[in-house]
PDB file of C-alpha atoms in Angstrom:
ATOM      1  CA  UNK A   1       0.000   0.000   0.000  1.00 65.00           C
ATOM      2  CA  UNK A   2       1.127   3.428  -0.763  1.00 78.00           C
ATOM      3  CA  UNK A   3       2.722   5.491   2.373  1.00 88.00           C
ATOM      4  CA  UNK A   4       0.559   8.472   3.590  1.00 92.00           C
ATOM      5  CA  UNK A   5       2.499  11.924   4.892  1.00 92.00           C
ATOM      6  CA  UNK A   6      -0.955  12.599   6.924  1.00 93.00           C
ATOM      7  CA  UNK A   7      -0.437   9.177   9.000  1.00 95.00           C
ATOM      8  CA  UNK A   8       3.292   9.742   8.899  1.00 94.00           C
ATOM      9  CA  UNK A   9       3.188  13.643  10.096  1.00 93.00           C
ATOM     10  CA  UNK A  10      -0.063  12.203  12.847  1.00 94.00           C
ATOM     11  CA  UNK A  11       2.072  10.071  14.263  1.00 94.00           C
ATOM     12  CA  UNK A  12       5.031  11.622  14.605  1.00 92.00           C
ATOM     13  CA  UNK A  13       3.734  14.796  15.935  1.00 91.00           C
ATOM     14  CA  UNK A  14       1.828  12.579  18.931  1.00 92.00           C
ATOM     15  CA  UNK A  15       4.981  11.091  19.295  1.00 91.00           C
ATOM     16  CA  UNK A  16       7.001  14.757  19.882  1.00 87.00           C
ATOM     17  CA  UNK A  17       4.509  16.394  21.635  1.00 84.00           C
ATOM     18  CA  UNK A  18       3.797  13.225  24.110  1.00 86.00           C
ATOM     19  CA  UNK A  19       0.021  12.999  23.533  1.00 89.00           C
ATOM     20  CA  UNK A  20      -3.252  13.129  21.033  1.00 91.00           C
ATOM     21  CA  UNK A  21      -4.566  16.721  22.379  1.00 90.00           C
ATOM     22  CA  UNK A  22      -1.283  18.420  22.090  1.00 88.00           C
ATOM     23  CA  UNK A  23      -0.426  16.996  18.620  1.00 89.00           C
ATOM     24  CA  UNK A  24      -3.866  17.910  17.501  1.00 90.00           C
ATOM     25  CA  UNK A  25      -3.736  21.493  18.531  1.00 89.00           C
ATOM     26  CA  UNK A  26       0.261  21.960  17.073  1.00 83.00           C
ATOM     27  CA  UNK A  27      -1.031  20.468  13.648  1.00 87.00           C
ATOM     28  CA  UNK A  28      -4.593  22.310  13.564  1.00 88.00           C
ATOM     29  CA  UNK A  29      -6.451  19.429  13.260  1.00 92.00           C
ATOM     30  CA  UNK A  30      -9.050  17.812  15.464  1.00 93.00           C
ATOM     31  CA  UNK A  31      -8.439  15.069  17.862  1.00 92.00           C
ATOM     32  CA  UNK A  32     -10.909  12.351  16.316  1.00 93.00           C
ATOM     33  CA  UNK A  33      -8.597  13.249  12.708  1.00 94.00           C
ATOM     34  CA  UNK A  34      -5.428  12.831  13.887  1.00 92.00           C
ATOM     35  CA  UNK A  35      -6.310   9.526  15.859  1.00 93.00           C
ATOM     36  CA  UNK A  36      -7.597   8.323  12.905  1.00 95.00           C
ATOM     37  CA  UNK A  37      -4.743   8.678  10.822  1.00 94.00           C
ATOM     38  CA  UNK A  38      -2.470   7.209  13.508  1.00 94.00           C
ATOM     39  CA  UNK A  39      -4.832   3.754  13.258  1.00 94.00           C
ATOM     40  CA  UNK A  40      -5.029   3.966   9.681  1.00 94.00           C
ATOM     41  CA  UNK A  41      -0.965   3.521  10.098  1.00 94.00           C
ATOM     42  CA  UNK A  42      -0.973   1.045  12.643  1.00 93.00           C
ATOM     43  CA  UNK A  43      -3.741  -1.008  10.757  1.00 93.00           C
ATOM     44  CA  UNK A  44      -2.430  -0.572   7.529  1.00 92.00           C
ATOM     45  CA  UNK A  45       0.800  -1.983   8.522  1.00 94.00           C
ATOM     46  CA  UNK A  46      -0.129  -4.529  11.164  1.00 93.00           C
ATOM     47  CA  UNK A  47       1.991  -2.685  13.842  1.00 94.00           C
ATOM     48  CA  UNK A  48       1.421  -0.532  17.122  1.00 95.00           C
ATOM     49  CA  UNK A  49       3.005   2.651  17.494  1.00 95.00           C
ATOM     50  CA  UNK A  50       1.686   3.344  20.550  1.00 94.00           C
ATOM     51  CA  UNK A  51       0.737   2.489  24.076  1.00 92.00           C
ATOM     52  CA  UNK A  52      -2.494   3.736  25.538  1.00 87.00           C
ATOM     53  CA  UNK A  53      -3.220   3.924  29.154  1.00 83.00           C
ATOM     54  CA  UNK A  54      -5.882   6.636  29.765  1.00 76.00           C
ATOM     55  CA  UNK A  55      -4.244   9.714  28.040  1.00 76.00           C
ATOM     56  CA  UNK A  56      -0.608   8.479  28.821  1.00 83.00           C
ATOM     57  CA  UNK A  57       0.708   7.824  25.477  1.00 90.00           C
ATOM     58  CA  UNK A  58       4.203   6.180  25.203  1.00 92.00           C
ATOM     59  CA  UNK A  59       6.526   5.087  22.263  1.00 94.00           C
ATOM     60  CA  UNK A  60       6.140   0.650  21.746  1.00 95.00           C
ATOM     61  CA  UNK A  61       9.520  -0.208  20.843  1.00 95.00           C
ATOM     62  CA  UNK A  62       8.486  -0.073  17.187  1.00 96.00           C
ATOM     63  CA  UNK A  63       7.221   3.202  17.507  1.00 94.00           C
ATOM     64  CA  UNK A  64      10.707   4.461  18.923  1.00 94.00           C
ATOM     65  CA  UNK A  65      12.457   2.831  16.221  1.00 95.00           C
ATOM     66  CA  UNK A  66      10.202   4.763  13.017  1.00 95.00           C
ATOM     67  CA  UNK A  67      10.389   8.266  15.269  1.00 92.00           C
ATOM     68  CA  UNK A  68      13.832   9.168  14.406  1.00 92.00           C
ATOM     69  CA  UNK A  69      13.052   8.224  10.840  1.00 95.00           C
ATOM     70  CA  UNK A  70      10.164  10.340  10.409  1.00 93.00           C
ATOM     71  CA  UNK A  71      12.235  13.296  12.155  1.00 90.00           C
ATOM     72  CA  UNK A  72      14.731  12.839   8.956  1.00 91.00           C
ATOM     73  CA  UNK A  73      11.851  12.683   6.221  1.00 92.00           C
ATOM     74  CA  UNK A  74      10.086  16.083   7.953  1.00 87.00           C
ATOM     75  CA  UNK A  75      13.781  17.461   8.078  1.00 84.00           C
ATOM     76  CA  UNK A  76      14.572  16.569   4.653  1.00 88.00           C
ATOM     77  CA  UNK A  77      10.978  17.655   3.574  1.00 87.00           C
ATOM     78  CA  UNK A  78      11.722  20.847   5.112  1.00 77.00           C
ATOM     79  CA  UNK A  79      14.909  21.161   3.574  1.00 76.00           C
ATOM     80  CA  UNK A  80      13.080  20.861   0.149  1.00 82.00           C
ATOM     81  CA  UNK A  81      10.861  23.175   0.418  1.00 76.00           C
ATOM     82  CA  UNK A  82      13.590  26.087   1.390  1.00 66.00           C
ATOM     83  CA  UNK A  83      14.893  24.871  -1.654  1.00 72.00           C
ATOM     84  CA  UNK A  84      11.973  25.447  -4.267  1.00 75.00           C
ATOM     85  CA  UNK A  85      10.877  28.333  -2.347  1.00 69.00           C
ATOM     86  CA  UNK A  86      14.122  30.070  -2.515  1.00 65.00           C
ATOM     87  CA  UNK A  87      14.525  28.993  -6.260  1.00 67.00           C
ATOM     88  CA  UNK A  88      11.000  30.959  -6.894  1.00 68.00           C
ATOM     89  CA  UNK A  89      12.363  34.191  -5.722  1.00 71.00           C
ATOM     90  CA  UNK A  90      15.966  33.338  -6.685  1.00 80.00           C
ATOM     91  CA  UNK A  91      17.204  33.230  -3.304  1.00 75.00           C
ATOM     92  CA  UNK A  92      18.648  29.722  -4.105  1.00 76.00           C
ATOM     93  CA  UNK A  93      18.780  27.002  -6.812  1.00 81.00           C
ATOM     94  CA  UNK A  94      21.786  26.245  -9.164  1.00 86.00           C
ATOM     95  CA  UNK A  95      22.764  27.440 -12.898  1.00 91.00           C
ATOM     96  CA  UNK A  96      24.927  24.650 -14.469  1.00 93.00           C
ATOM     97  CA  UNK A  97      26.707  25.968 -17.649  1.00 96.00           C
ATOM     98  CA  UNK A  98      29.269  24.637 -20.426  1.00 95.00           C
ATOM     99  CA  UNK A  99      31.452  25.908 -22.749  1.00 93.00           C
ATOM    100  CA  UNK A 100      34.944  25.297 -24.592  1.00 87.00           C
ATOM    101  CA  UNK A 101      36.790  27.848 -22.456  1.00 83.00           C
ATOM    102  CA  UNK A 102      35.920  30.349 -19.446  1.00 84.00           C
ATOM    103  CA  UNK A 103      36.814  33.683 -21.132  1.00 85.00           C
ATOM    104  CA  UNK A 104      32.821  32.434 -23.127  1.00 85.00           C
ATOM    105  CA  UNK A 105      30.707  33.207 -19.792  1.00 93.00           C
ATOM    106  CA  UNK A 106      32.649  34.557 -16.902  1.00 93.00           C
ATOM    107  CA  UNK A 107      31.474  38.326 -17.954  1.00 94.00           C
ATOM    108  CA  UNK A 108      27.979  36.804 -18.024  1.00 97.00           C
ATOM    109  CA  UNK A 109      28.553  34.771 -14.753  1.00 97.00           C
ATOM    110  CA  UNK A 110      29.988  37.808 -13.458  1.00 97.00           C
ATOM    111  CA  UNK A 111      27.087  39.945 -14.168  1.00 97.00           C
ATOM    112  CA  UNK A 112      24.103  37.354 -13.147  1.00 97.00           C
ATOM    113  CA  UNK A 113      25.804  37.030  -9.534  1.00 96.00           C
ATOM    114  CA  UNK A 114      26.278  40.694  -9.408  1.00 96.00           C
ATOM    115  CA  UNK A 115      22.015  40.716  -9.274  1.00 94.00           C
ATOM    116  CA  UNK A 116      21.546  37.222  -7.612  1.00 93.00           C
ATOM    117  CA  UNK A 117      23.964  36.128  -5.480  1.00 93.00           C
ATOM    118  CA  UNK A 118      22.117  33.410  -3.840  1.00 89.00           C
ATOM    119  CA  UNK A 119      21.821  31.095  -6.846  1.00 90.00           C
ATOM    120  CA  UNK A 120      24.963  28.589  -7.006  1.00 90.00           C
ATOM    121  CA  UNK A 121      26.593  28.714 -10.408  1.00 93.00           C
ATOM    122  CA  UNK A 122      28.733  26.150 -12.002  1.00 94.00           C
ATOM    123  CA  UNK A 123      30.992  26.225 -15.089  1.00 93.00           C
ATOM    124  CA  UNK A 124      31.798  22.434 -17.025  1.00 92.00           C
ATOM    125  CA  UNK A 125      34.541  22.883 -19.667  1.00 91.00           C
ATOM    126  CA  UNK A 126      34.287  20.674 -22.477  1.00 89.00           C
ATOM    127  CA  UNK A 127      34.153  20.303 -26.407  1.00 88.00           C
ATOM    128  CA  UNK A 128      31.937  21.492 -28.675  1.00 87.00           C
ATOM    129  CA  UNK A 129      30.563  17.545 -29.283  1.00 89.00           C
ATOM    130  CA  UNK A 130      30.249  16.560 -25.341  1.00 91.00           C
ATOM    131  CA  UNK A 131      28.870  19.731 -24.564  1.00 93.00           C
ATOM    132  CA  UNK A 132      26.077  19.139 -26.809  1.00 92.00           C
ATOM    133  CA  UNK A 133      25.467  16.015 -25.326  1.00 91.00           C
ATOM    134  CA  UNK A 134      25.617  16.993 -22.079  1.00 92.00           C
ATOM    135  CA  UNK A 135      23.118  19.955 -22.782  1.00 92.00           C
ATOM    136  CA  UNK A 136      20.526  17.351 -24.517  1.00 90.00           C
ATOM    137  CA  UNK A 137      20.582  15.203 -21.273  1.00 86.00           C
ATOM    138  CA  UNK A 138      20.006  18.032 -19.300  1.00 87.00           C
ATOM    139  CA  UNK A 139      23.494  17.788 -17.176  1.00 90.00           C
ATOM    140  CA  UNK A 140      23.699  21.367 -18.115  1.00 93.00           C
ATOM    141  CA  UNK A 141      20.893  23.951 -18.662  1.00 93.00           C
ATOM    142  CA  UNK A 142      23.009  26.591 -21.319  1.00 96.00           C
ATOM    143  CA  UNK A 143      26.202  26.364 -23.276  1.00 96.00           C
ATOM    144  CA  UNK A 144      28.192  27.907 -25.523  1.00 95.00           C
ATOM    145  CA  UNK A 145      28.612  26.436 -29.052  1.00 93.00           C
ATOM    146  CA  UNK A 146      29.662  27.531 -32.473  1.00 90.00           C
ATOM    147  CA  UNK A 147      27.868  25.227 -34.458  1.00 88.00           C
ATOM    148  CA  UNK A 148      24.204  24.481 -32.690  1.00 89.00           C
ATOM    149  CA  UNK A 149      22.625  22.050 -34.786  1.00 89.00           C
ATOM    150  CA  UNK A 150      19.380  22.965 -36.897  1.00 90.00           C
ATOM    151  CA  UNK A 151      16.145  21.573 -36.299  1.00 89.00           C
ATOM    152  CA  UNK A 152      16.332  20.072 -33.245  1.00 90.00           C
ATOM    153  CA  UNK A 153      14.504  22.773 -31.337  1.00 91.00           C
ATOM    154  CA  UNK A 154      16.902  24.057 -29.578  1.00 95.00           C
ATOM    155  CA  UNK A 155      16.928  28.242 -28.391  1.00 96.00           C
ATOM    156  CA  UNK A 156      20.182  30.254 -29.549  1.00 97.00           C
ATOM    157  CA  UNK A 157      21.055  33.490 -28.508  1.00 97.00           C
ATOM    158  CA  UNK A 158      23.896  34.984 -30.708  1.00 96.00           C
ATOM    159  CA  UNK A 159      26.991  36.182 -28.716  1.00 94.00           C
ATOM    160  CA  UNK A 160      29.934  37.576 -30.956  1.00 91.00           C
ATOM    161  CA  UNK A 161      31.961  36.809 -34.425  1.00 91.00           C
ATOM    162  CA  UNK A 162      35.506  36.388 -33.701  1.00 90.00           C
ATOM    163  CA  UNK A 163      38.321  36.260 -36.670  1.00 94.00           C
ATOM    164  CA  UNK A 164      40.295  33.133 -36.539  1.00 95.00           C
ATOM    165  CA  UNK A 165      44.172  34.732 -36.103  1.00 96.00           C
ATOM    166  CA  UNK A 166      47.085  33.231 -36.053  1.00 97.00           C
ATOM    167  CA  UNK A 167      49.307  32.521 -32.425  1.00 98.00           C
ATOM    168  CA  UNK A 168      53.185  32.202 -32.520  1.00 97.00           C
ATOM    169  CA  UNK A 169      55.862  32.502 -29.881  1.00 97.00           C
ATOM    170  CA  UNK A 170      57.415  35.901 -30.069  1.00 96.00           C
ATOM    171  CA  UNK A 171      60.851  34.731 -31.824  1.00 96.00           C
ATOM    172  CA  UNK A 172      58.992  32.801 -34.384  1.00 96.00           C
ATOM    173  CA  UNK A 173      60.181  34.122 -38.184  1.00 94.00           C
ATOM    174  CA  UNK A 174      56.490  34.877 -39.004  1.00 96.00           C
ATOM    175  CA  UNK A 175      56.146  36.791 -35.818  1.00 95.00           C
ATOM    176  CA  UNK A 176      56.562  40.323 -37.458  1.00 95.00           C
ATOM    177  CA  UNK A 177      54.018  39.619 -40.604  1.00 95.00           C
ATOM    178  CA  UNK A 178      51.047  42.426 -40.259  1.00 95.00           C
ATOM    179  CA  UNK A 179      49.280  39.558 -41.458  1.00 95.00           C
ATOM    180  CA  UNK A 180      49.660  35.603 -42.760  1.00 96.00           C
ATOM    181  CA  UNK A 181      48.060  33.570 -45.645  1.00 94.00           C
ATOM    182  CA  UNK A 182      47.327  30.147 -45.341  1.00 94.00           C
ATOM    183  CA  UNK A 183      49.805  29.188 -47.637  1.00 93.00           C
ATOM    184  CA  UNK A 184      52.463  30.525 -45.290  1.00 95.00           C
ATOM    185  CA  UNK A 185      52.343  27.227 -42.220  1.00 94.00           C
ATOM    186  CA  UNK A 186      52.596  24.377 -44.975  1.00 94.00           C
ATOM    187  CA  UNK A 187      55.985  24.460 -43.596  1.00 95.00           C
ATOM    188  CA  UNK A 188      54.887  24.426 -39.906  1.00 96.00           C
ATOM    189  CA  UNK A 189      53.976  22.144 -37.149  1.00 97.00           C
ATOM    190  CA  UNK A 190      50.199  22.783 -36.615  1.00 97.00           C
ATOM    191  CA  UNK A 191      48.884  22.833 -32.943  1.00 97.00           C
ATOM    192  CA  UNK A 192      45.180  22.072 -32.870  1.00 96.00           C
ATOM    193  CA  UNK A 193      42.429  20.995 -30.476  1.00 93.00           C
ATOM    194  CA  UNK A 194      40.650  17.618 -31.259  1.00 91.00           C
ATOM    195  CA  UNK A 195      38.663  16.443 -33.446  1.00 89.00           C
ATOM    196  CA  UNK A 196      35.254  16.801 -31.866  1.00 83.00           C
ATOM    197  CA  UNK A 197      35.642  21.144 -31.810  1.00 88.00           C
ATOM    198  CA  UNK A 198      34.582  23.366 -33.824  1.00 89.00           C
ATOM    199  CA  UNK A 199      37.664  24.748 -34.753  1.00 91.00           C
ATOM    200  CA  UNK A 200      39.362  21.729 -35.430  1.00 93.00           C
ATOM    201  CA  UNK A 201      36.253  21.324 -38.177  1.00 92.00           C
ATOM    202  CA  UNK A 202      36.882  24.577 -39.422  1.00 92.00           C
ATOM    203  CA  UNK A 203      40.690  24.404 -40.068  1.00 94.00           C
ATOM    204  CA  UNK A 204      40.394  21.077 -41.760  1.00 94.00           C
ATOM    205  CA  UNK A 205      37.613  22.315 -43.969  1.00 93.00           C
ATOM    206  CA  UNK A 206      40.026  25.296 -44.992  1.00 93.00           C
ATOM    207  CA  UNK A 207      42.873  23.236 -45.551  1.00 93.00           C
ATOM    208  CA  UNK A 208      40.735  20.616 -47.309  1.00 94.00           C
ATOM    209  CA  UNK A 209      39.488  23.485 -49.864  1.00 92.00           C
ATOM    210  CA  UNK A 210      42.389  25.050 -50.751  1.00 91.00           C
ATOM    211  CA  UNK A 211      44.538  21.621 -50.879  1.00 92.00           C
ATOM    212  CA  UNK A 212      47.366  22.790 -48.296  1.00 92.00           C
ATOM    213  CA  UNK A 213      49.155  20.122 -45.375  1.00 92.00           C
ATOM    214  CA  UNK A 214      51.302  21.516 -43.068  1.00 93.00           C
ATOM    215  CA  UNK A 215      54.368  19.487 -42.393  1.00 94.00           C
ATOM    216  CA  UNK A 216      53.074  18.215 -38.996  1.00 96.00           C
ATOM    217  CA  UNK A 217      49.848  18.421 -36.893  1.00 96.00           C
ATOM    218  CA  UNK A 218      50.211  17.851 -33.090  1.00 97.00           C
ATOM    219  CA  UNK A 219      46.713  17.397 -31.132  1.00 96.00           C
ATOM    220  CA  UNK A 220      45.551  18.017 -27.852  1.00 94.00           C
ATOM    221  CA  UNK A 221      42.671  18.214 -25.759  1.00 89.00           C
ATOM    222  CA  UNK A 222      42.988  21.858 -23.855  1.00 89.00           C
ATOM    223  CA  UNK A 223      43.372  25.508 -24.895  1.00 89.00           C
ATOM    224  CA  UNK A 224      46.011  25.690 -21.925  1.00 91.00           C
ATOM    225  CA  UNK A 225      47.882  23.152 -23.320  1.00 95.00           C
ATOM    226  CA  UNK A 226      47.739  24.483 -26.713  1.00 96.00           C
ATOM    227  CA  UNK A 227      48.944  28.338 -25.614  1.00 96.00           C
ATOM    228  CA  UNK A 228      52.011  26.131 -23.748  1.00 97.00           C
ATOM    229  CA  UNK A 229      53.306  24.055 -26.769  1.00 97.00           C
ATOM    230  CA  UNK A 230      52.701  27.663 -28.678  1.00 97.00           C
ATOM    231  CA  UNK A 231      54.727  29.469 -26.356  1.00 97.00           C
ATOM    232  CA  UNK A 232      57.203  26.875 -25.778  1.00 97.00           C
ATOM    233  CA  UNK A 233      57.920  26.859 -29.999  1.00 96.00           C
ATOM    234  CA  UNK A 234      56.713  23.697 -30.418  1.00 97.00           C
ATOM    235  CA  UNK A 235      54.512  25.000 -33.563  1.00 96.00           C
ATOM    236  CA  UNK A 236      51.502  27.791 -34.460  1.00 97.00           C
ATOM    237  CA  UNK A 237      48.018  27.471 -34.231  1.00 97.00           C
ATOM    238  CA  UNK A 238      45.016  28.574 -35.536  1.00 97.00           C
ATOM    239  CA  UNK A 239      42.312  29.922 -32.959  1.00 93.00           C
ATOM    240  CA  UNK A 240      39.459  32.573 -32.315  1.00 91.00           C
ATOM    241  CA  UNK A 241      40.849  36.182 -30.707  1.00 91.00           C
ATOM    242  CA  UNK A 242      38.535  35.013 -27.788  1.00 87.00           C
ATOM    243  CA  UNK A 243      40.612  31.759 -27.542  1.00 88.00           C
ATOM    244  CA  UNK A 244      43.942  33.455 -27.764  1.00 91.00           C
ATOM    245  CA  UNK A 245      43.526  35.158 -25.063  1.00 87.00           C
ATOM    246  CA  UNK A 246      46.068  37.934 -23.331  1.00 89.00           C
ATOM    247  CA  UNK A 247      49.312  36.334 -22.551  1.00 93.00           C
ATOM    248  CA  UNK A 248      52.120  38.685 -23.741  1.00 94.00           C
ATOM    249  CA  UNK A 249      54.142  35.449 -24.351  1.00 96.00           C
ATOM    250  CA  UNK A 250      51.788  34.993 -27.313  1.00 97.00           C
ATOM    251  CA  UNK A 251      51.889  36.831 -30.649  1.00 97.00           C
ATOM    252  CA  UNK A 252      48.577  37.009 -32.586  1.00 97.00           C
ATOM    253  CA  UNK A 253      48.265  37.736 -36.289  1.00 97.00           C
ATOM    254  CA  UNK A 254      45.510  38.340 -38.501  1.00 95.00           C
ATOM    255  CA  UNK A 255      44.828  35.108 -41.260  1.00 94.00           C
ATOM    256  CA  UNK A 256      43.676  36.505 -44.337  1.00 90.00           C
ATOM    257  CA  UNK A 257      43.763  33.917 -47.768  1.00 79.00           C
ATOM    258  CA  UNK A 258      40.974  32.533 -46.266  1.00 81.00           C
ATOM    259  CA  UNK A 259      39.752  34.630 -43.578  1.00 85.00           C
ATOM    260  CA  UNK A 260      38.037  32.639 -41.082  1.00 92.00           C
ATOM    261  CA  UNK A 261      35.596  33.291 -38.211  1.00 92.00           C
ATOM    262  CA  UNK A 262      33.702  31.968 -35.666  1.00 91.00           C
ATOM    263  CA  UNK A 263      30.028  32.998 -34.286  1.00 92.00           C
ATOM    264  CA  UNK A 264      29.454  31.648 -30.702  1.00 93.00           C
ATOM    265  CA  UNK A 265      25.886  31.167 -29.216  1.00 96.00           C
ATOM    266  CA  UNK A 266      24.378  30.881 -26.339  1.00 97.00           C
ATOM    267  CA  UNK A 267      22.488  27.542 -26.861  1.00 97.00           C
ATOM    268  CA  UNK A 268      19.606  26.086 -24.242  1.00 96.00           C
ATOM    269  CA  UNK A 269      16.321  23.581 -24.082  1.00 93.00           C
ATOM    270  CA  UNK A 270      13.706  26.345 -24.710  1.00 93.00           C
ATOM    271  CA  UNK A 271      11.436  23.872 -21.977  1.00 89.00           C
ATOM    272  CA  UNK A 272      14.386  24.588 -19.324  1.00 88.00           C
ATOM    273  CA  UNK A 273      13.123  28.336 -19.494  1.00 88.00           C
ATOM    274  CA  UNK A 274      10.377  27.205 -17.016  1.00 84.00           C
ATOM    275  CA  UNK A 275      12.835  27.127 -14.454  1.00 86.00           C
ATOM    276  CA  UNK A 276      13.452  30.837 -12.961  1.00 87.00           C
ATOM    277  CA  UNK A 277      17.520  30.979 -12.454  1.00 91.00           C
ATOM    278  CA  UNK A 278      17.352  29.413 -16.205  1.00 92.00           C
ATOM    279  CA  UNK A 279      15.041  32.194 -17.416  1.00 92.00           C
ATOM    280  CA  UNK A 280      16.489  35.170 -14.880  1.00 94.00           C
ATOM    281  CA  UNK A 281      20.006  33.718 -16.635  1.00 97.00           C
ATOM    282  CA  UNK A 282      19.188  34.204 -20.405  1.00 97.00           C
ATOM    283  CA  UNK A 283      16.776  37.394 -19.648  1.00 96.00           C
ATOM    284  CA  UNK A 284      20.186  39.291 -18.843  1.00 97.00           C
ATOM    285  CA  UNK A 285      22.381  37.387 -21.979  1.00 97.00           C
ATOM    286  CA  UNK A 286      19.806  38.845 -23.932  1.00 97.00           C
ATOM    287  CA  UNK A 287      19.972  42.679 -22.373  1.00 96.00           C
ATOM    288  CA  UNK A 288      23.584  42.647 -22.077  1.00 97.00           C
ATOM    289  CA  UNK A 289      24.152  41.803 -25.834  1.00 95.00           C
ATOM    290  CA  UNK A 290      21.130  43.258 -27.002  1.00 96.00           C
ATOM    291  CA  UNK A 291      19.834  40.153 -29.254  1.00 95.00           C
ATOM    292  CA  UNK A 292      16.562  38.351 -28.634  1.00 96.00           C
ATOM    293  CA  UNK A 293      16.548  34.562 -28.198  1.00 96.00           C
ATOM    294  CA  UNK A 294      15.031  32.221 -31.095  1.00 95.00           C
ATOM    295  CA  UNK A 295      14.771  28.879 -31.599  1.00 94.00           C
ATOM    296  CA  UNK A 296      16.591  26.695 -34.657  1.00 86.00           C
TER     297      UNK A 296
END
């Protein structure tokens, strides 16, 4: 049979306040109610909870061993409904967000806790293909991706177009060019970010088209690790200005013959909008950059 809350919350408040009257008047119920949901328990389960002499009440050894149980459930129950409350006003719940690299939400982050601080944020770094994945089984509620795919429903909200540039340690011989063709690394050991990103999809597709190979191509999983093996001379690469970042140990220049660039979006389950820190969330992406949110 299916447990009842009423029987549950009956008994456990006779049980804390040390009789029927008592329990009745802290619960605002009658007397006749709440012993009737105690013996619907007791029946229900084949058990006594209770022993009766006059209006002593005490605790039957079963009883004593369910009280401290029910005191966790009420706790618990109590515990969830601070939770929900606080999520309606946005004095608590949790934003869970992904992207490539940090530099794509912290000002966002930054902004959103600057109005509610209450809500917990966290910030899964991943590529383009997991984070998709991750976003369609709801481990994350927004992300940031360059390529969100058509027709599957999904909301966008357009963030910037950054040129694809070219990064180079400092003493590198094409460190001074104001800007650098294509044609110019076939010579060079590429450093590029797996297969499952964006840009690794773009820079193939570019050297596909115009029929160039650089002499080597070294792979790895991290933007940190890429800006390392750059600045170490272990090879160029080929990322967004974004991506680059600010390190002054890192010399960016401009890739024209092709020019590439990349759009990032915000990208989200339009259903997950139902949930306020979701909703409060891409309500300010969409004043801050000043573009409405629409679905693929």
């Amino acid at each position: 049979m299916a447990i009842s809350v009423a029987h549950l919350r009956a008994f456990h408040g006779v049980a804390m306040e040390g009789g029927f009257s008592k329990a009745a008047r802290a619960q605002n119920i009658s007397q006749s109610t709440l012993s009737l949901h105690v013996s619907a328990l007791e029946e229900g389960y084949g058990v006594q909870l209770f022993e009766r002499r006059g209006r002593k009440v005490t605790l039957t050894k079963f009883g004593a061993d369910l009280l401290p149980i029910t005191g966790k459930l009420f706790e618990s129950m109590e515990q969830v409904e601070t939770l929900l409350t606080g999520a309606m006003d946005l004095k608590g719940g949790y934003l869970l967000l992904g992207a490539t690299g940090p530099h794509q939400l912290i000002p966002f982050m930054k902004a959103f806790k600057d109005q509610y601080p209450e809500p917990r944020l966290s910030l899964f770094l991943d590529n383009s293909e997991k984070l998709l994945i991750s976003l369609k089984e709801r481990h994350i509620d927004v992300a940031v991706h360059s390529a969100p795919p058509r027709g599957e429903g999904f909301g966008v909200i357009p963030l910037s177009i950054d040129p694809v540039v070219v990064c180079l340690a400092p003493d590198h011989l094409l460190a001074k060019k104001k800007a650098i063709k294509l044609n110019d690394l076939i010579e060079e050991t590429l450093i590029v970010r797996e297969k499952a990103t964006y840009i690794r999809g773009l820079i193939d597709d570019a050297l596909a088209r115009t029929g160039l190979q650089p002499a080597d191509i070294l792979e790895t999983d991290s933007w940190q690790a890429v800006h390392e093996l750059v600045i170490a001379g272990l090879g160029v690469s080929l990322m967004s200005v974004a991506d680059a970042g600010s390190d002054d140990r890192i010399v960016r220049v401009p890739l024209n013959d092709p020019a590439l660039e990349i759009t990032e979006y915000l990208i989200f389950d339009p259903q997950r909008r139902r949930l306020k820190t979701v909703r409060a969330f891409l309500d300010l992406v969409e004043k801050i950059t000043g573009e409405p949110w629409y679905t693929l």
